[in-house]
Short mmCIF file of C-alpha atoms in Angstrom, two decimals:
data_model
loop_
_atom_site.label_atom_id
_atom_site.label_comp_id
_atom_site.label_asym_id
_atom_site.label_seq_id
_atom_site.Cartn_x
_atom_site.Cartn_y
_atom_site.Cartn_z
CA UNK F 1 -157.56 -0.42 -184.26
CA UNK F 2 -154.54 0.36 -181.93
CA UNK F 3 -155.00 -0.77 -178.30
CA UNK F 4 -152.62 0.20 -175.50
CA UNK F 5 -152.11 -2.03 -172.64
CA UNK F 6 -151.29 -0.77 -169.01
CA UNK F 7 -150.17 -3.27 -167.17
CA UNK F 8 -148.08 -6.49 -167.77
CA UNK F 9 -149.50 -8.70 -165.19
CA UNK F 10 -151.57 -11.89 -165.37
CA UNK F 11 -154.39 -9.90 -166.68
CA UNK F 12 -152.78 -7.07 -169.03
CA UNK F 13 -151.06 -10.20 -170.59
CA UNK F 14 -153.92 -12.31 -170.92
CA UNK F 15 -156.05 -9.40 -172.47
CA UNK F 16 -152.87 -8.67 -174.96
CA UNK F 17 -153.37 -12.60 -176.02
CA UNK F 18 -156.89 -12.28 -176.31
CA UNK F 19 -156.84 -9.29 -178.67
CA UNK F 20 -154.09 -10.71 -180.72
CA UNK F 21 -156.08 -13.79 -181.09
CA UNK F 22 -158.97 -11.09 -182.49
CA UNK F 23 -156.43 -9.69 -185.10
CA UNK F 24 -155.27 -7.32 -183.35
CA UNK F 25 -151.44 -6.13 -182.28
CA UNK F 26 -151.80 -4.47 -178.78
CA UNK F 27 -148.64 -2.92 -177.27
CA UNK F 28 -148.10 -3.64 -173.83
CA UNK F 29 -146.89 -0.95 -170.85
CA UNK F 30 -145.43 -2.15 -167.59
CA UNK F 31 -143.79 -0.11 -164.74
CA UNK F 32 -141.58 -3.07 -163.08
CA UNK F 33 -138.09 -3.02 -164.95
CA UNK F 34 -138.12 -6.92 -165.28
CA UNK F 35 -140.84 -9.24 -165.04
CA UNK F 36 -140.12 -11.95 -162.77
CA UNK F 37 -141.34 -15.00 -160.98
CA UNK F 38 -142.10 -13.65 -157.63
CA UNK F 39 -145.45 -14.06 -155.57
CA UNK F 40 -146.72 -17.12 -154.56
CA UNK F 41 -149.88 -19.34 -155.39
CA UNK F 42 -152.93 -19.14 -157.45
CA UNK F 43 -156.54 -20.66 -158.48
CA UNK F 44 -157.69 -20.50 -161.70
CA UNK F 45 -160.97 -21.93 -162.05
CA UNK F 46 -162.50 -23.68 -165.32
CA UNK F 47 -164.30 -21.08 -166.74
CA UNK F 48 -160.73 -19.39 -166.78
CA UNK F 49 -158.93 -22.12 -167.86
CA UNK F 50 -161.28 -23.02 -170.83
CA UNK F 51 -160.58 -19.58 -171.90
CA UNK F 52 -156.50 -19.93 -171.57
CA UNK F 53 -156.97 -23.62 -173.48
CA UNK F 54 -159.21 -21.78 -176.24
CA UNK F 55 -155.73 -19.46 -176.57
CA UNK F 56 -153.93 -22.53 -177.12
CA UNK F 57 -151.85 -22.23 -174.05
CA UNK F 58 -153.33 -25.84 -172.84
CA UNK F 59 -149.85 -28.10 -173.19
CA UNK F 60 -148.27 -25.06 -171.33
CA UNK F 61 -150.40 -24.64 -168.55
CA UNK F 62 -150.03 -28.49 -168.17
CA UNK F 63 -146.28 -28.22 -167.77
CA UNK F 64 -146.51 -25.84 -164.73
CA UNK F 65 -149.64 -25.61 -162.67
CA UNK F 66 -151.72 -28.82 -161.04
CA UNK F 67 -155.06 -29.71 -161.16
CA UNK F 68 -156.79 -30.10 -157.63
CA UNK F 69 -159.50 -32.41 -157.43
CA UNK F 70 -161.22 -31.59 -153.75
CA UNK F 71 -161.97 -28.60 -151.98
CA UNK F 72 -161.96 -29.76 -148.59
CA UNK F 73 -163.48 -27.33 -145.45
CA UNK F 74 -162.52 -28.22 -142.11
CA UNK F 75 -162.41 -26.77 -138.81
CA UNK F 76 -159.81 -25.58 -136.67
CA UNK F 77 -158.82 -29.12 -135.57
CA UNK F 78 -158.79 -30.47 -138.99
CA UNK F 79 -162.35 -32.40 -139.23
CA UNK F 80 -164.02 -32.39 -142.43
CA UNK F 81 -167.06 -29.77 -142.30
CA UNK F 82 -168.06 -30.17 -146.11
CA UNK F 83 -166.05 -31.43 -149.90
CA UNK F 84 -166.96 -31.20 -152.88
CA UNK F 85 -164.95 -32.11 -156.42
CA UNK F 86 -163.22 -29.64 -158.65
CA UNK F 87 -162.60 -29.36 -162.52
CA UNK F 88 -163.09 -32.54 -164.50
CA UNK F 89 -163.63 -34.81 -161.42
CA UNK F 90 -166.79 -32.21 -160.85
CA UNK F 91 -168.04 -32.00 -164.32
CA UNK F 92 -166.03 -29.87 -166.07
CA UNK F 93 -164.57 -30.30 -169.28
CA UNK F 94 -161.29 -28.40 -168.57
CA UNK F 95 -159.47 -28.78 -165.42
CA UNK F 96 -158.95 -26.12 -162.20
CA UNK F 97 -155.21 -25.52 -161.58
CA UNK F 98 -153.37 -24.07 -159.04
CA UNK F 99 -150.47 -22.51 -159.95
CA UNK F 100 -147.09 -20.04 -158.92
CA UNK F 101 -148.15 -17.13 -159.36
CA UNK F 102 -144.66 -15.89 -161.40
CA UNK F 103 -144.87 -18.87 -163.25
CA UNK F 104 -148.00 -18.17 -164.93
CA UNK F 105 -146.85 -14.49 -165.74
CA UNK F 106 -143.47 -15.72 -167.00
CA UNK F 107 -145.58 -18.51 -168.98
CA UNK F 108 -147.61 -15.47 -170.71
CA UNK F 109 -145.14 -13.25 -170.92
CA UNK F 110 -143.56 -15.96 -173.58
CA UNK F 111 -146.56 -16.27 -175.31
CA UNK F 112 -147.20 -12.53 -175.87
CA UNK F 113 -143.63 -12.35 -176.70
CA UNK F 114 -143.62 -15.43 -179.12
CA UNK F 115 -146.96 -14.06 -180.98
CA UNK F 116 -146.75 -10.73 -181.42
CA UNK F 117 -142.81 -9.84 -181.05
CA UNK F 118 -139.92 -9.49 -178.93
CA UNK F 119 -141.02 -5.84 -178.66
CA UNK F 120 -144.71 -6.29 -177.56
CA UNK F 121 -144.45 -6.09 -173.66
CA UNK F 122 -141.93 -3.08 -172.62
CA UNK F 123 -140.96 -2.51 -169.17
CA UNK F 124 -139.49 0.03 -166.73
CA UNK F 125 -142.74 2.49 -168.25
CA UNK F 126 -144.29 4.07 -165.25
CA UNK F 127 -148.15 5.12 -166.68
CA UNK F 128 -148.71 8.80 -165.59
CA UNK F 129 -151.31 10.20 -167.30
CA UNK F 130 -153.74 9.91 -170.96
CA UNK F 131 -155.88 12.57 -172.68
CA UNK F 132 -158.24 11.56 -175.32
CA UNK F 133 -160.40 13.33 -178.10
CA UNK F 134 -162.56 11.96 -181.45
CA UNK F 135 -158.94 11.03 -182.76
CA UNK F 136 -157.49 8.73 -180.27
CA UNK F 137 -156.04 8.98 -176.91
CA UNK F 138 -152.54 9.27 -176.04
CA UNK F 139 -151.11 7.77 -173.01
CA UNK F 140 -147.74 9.19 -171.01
CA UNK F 141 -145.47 7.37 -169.34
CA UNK F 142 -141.82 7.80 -167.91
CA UNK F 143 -138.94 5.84 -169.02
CA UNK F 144 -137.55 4.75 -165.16
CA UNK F 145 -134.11 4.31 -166.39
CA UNK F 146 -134.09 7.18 -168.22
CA UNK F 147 -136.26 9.98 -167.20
CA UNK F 148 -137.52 10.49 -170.13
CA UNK F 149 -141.39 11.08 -171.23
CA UNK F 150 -142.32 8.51 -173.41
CA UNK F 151 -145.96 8.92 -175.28
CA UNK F 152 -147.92 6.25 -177.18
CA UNK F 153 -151.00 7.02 -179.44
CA UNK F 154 -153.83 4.39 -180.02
CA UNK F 155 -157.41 4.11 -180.26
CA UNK F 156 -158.44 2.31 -177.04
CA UNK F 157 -156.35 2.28 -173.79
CA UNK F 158 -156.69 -0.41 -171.34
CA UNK F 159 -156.12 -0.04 -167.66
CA UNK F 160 -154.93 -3.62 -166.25
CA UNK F 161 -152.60 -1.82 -163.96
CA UNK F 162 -154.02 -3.39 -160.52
CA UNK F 163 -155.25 -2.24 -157.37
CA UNK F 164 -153.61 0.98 -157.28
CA UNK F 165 -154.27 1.71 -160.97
CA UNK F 166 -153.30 4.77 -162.13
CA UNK F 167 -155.37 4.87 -164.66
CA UNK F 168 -158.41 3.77 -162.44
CA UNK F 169 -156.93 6.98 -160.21
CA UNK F 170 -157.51 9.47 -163.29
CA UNK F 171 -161.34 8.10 -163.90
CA UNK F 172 -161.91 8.29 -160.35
CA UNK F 173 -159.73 11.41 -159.28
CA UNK F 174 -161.87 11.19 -155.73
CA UNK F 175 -161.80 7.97 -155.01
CA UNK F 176 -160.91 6.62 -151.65
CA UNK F 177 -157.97 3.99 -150.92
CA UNK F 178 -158.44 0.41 -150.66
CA UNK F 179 -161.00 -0.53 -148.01
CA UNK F 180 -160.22 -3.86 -145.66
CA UNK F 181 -161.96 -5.99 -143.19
CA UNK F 182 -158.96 -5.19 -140.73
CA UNK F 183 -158.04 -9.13 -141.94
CA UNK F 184 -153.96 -9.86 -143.16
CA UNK F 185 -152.68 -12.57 -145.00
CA UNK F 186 -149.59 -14.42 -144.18
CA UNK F 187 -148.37 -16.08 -147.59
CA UNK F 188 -145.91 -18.48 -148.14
CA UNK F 189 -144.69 -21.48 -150.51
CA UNK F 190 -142.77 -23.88 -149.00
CA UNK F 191 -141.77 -27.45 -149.38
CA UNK F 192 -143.56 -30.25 -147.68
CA UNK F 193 -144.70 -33.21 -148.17
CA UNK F 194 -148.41 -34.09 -149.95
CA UNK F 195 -151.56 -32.90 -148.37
CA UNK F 196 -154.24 -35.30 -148.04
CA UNK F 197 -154.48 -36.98 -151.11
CA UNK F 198 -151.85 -34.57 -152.75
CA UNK F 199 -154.43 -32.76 -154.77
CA UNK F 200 -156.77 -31.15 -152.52
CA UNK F 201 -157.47 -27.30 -151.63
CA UNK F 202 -157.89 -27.18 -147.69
CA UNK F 203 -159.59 -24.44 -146.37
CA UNK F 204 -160.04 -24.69 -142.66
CA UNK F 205 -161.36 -22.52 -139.49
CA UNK F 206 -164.32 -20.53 -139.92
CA UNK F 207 -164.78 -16.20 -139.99
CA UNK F 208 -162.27 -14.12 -141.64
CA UNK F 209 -159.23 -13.84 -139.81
CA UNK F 210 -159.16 -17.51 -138.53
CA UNK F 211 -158.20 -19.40 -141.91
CA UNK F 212 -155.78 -21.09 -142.72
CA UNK F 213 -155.51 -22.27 -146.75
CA UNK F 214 -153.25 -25.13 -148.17
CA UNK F 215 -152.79 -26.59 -151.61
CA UNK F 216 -149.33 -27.99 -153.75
CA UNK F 217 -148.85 -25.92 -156.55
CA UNK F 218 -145.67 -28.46 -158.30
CA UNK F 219 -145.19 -32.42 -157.61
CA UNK F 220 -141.97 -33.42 -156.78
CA UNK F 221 -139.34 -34.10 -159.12
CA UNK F 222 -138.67 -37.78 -157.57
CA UNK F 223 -140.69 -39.96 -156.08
CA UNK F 224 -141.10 -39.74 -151.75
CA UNK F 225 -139.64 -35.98 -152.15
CA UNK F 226 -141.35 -32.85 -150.77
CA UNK F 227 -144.06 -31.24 -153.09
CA UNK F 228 -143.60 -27.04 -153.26
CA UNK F 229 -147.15 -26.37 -150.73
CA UNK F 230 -148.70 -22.94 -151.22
CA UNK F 231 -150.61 -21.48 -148.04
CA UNK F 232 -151.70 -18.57 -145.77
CA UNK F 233 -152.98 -17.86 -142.78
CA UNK F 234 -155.17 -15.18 -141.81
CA UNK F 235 -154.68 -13.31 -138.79
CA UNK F 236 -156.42 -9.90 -137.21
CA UNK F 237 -154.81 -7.11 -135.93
CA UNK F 238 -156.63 -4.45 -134.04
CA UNK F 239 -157.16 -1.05 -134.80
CA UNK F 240 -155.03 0.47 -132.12
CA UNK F 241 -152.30 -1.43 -133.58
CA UNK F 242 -151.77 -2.03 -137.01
CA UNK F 243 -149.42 -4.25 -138.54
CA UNK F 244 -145.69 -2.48 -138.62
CA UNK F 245 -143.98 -2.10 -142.33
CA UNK F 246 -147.74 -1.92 -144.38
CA UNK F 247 -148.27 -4.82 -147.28
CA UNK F 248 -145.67 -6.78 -148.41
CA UNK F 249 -143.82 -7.08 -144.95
CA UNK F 250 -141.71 -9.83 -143.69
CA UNK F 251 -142.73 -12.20 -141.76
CA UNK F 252 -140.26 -13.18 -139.56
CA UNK F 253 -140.11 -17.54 -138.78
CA UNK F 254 -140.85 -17.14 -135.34
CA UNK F 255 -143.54 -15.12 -135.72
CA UNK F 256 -144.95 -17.08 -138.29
CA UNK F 257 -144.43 -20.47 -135.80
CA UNK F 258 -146.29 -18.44 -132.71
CA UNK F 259 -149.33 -17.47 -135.30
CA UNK F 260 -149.41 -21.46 -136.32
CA UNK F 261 -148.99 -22.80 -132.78
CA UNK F 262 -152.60 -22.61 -132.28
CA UNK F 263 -153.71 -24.64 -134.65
CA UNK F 264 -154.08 -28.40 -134.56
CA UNK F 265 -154.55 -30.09 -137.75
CA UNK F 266 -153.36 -33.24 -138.01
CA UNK F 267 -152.17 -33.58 -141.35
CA UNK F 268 -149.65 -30.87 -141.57
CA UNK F 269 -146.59 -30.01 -139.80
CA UNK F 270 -147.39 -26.35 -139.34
CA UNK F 271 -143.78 -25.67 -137.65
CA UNK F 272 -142.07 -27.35 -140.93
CA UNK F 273 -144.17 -25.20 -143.03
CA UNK F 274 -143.33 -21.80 -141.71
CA UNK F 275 -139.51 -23.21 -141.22
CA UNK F 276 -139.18 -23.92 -144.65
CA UNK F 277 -140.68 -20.96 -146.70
CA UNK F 278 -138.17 -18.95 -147.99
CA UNK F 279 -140.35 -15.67 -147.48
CA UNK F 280 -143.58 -15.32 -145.45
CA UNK F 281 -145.19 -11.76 -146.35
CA UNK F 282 -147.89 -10.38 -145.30
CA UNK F 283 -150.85 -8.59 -147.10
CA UNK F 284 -153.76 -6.84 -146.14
CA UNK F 285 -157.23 -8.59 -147.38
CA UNK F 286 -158.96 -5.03 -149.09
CA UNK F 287 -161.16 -4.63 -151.98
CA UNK F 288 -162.37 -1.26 -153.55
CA UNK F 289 -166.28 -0.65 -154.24
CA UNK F 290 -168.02 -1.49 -157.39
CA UNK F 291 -167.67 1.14 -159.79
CA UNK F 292 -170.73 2.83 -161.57
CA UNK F 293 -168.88 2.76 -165.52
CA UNK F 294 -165.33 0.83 -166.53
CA UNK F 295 -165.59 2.54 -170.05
CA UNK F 296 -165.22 5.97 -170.60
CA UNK F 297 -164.94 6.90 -174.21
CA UNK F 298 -161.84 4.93 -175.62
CA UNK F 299 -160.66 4.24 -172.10
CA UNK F 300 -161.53 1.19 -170.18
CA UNK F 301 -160.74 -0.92 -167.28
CA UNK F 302 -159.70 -4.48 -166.41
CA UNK F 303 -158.92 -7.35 -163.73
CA UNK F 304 -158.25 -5.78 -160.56
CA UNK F 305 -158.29 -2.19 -162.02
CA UNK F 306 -161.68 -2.64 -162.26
CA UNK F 307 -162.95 -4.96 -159.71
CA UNK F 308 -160.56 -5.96 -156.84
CA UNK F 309 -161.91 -8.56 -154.27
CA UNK F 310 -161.32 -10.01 -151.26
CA UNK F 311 -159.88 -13.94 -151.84
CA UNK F 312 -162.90 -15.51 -151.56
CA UNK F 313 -163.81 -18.57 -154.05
CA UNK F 314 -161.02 -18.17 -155.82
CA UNK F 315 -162.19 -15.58 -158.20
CA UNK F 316 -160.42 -12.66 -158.62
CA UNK F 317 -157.34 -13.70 -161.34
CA UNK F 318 -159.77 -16.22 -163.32
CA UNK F 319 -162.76 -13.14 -163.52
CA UNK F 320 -159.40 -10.65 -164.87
CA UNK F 321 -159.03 -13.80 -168.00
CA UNK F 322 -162.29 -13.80 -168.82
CA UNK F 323 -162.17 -9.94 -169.17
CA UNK F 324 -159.92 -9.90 -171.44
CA UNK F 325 -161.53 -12.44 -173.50
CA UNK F 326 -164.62 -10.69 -173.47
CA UNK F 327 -162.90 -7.00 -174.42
CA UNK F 328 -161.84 -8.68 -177.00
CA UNK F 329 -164.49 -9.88 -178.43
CA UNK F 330 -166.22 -7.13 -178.07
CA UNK F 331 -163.75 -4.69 -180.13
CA UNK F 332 -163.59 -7.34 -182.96
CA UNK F 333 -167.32 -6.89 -183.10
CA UNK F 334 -167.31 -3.13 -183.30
CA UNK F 335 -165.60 -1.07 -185.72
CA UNK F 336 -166.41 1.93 -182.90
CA UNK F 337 -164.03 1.75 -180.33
CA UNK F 338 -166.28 3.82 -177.74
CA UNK F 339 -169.62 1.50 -178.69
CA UNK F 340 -167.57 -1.80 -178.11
CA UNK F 341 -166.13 -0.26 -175.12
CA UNK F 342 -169.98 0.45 -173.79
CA UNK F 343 -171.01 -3.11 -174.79
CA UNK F 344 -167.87 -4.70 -172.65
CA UNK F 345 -168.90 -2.28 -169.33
CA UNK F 346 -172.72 -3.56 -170.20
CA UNK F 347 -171.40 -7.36 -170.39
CA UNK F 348 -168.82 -7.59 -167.61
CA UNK F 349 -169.53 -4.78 -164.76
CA UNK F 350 -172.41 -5.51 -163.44
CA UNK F 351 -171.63 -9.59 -163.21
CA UNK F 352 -168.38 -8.96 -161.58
CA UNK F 353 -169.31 -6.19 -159.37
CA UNK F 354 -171.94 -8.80 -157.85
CA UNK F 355 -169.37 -10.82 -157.12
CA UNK F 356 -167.18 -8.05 -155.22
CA UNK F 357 -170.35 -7.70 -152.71
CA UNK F 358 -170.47 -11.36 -152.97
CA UNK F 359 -167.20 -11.68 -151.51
CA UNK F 360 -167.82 -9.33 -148.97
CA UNK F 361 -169.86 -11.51 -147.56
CA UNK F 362 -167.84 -14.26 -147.52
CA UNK F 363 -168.84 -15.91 -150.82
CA UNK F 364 -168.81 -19.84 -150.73
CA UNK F 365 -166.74 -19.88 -147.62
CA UNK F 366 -170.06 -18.76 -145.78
CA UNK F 367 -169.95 -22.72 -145.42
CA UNK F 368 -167.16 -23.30 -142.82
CA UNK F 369 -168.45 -19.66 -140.70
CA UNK F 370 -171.90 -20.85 -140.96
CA UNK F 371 -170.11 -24.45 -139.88
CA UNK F 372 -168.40 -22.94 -136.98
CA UNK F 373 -171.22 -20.70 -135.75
CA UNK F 374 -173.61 -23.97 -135.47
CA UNK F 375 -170.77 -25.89 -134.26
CA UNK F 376 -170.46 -28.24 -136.76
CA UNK F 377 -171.43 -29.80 -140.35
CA UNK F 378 -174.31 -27.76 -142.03
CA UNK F 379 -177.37 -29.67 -142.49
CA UNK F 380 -177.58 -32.30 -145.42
CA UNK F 381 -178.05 -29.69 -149.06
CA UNK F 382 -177.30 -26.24 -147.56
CA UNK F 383 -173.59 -26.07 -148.41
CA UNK F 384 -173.95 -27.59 -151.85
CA UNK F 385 -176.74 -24.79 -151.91
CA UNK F 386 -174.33 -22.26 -150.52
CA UNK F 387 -172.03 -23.09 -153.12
CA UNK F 388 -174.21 -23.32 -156.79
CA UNK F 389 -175.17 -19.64 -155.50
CA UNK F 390 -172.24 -18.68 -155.39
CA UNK F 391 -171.07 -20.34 -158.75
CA UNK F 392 -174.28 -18.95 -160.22
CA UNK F 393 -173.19 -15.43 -159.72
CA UNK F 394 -169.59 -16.09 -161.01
CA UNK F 395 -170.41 -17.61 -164.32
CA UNK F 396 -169.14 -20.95 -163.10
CA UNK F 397 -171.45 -24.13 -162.81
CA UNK F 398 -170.81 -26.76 -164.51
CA UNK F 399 -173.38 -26.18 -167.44
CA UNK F 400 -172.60 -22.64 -167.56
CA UNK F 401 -169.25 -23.19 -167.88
CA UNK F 402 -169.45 -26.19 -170.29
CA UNK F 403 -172.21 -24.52 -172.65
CA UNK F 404 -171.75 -21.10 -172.84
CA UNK F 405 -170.64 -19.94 -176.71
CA UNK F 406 -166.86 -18.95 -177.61
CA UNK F 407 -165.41 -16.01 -177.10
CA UNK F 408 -162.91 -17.08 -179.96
CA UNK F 409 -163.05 -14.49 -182.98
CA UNK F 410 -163.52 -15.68 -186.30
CA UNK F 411 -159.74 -15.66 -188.04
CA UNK F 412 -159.45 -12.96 -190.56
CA UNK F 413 -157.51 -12.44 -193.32
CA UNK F 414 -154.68 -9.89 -193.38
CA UNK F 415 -156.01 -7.92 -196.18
CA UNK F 416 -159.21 -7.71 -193.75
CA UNK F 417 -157.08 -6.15 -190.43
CA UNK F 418 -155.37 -3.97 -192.84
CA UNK F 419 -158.65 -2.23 -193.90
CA UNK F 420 -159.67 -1.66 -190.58
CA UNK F 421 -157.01 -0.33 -189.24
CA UNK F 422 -156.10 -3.29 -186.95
#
């Protein structure tokens, strides 16, 4: 079974590593001319990270992300509204690590590279259009550098090409834009010296639009030296005046020092942060709605493709690696590509799109608005309550995470992929 891949980020890769791992040899399409380390920080949670370990990419993961151990809410002035442990100091028998965003990518890019050939992931492809029949379905791009069409033929075609997927765009030829809460995102990395205890995930304020979010994404390289601080702050601009320069614009310092000055939290020099981060962008917070069908006939959808979210617990890059575990599975499973392309819509869509609307409404960070509504810490049970809910949905208590079978296919033989076609 051919599969094309559209898309060569975090979640195209992961899904390429997934089905190799299945016996298959995916090919891999991506529209930037170079993939590079740019972006800044990420979460990924256990039940993510169990399934990047289970890909034996544990001792690299290690080398380049962290492992919090406390999510930490507090309000504006830094007091502690609620904390509660993360990864193996919660339970867990795999860790949660934040991580550079590029790093991780460059880290898979490697692996996809290393397993399955120099030749696996190929760039500067811009992903116009597909057609499919009983045969197969053949997928155009253009060659950037070139100008040139370039076709590919396989049996299943995978969009993993983001929020502004243009193969999401030809399922959904109607389909609106992004939607947003009118919230945007300053992001930076930045050294600064350890937060807290050096491992925590801060999360303070209350309603969207007056967050701010700090963790350290890489220790030090000697000892008393600044650790490289991932964070964002969420700010609100009317409707009668939008942001100038639309997502991905600079933030200039002093901007970004005038949007911190209100804040008071004690254990972070907000001026040193926004003076030291190389690049402060900003980003609107949007999401798309849940779609009715991912699959449709040897065509499918994946990550944010299929279910972009607002940042709330965490969730969006660790629900795009278990996709692609699950895909996979489900295609080793199924010598029909369309059935096993049904079975992953059946298995996936409906979880994830609960946790879209979950997000919506604010997902486990109800805690610190519900916190700043009553005016202070929730009564003793309701945010740990807030917070298994919310897990619940995602796939991601403790047990759940901990218990559930492997995704992990059965090796084969090659005599076995040769017969079917893989």
């Amino acid at each position: 079974m051919r599969v094309t891949v559209v898309g060569g980020g975090i979640a195209g890769l992961t899904c390429a590593l997934s089905l190799h791992a299945a016996g298959f040899a995916p090919r891999v399409y991506e529209a930037a001319r170079k993939v590079e380390a740019v972006g800044v920080g990420i979460n990924l949670l256990p039940h993510a990270v169990r399934e990047l370990c289970e890909l034996g990419l544990d001792g690299e993961l290690a080398s380049v992300a962290l492992p919090p151990h406390r999510l930490s809410y507090r309000d504006r002035t830094g007091e502690t509204v609620w904390e509660e442990p993360l990864g193996r100091a919660a339970g867990y028998r795999w860790p949660q690590y934040s991580v550079h965003r590029g790093r991780l990518q460059l880290l898979l890019l490697a692996a996809v590279r290393e397993r399955l050939g120099p030749d696996s992931v190929r760039t500067g492809l811009l992903f116009q259009r597909f057609e499919q029949d009983a045969g197969g379905v053949r997928a155009h791009f253009l060659d950037r550098s070139s100008g040139r069409p370039v076709v590919d033929e396989a049996d299943v075609l995978v969009g993993a090409d983001g929020i502004d997927s243009v193969v999401r765009g030809r399922l959904y030829p109607d389909e609106s834009a992004p939607s947003g809460n009118g919230v945007h995102m300053w992001r930076g990395v930045a050294p600064h010296p350890h937060i807290l205890d050096g491992r925590s995930i801060v999360v303070a304020g209350g309603t969207p639009g007056a967050k701010f979010v700090a963790y350290p994404i890489e220790d030090p390289a000697t000892a008393g030296a600044d650790a490289l601080v991932n964070w964002v702050l969420e700010v609100r601009h009317g409707p009668s005046a939008p942001p100038p320069g639309g997502p991905g614009r600079r933030v200039a310092e002093a901007e970004a020092r005038a949007g911190l000055s209100s804040w008071n939290l004690p254990w972070i020099d907000l001026t040193k942060l926004a003076e030291r981060s190389t690049a402060i962008v900003e980003y609107p917070m949007t999401d798309r709605a849940p779609l009715p069908r991912w699959s449709f006939g040897r065509v499918t959808l994946l990550g944010d493709a299929a279910h972009p979210m607002f940042p709330m617990g965490m969730n969006g890059g660790s629900q795009s690696v278990v996709d692609g575990r699950v895909l996979a599975w489900c295609l080793a499973r199924d010598d029909d590509a369309e059935a096993a392309l049904r079975r992953y819509d059946r298995m996936r869509r409906p979880a994830v799109n609960a946790i879209v609307l979950a997000n919506r409404d604010l997902g486990p960070e109800e805690t610190i608005a519900l916190a700043e509504e009553h005016g202070g810490a929730l009564p003793v049970g309701e945010a740990e309550r807030i917070a298994t809910r919310y897990k619940t949905l995602a796939g991601a208590t403790v047990t759940q995470v901990n218990t559930h079978p492997s995704w992990t296919v059965p090796a084969v033989s090659g005599q076995e992929r040769l017969a079917k076609g893989r």
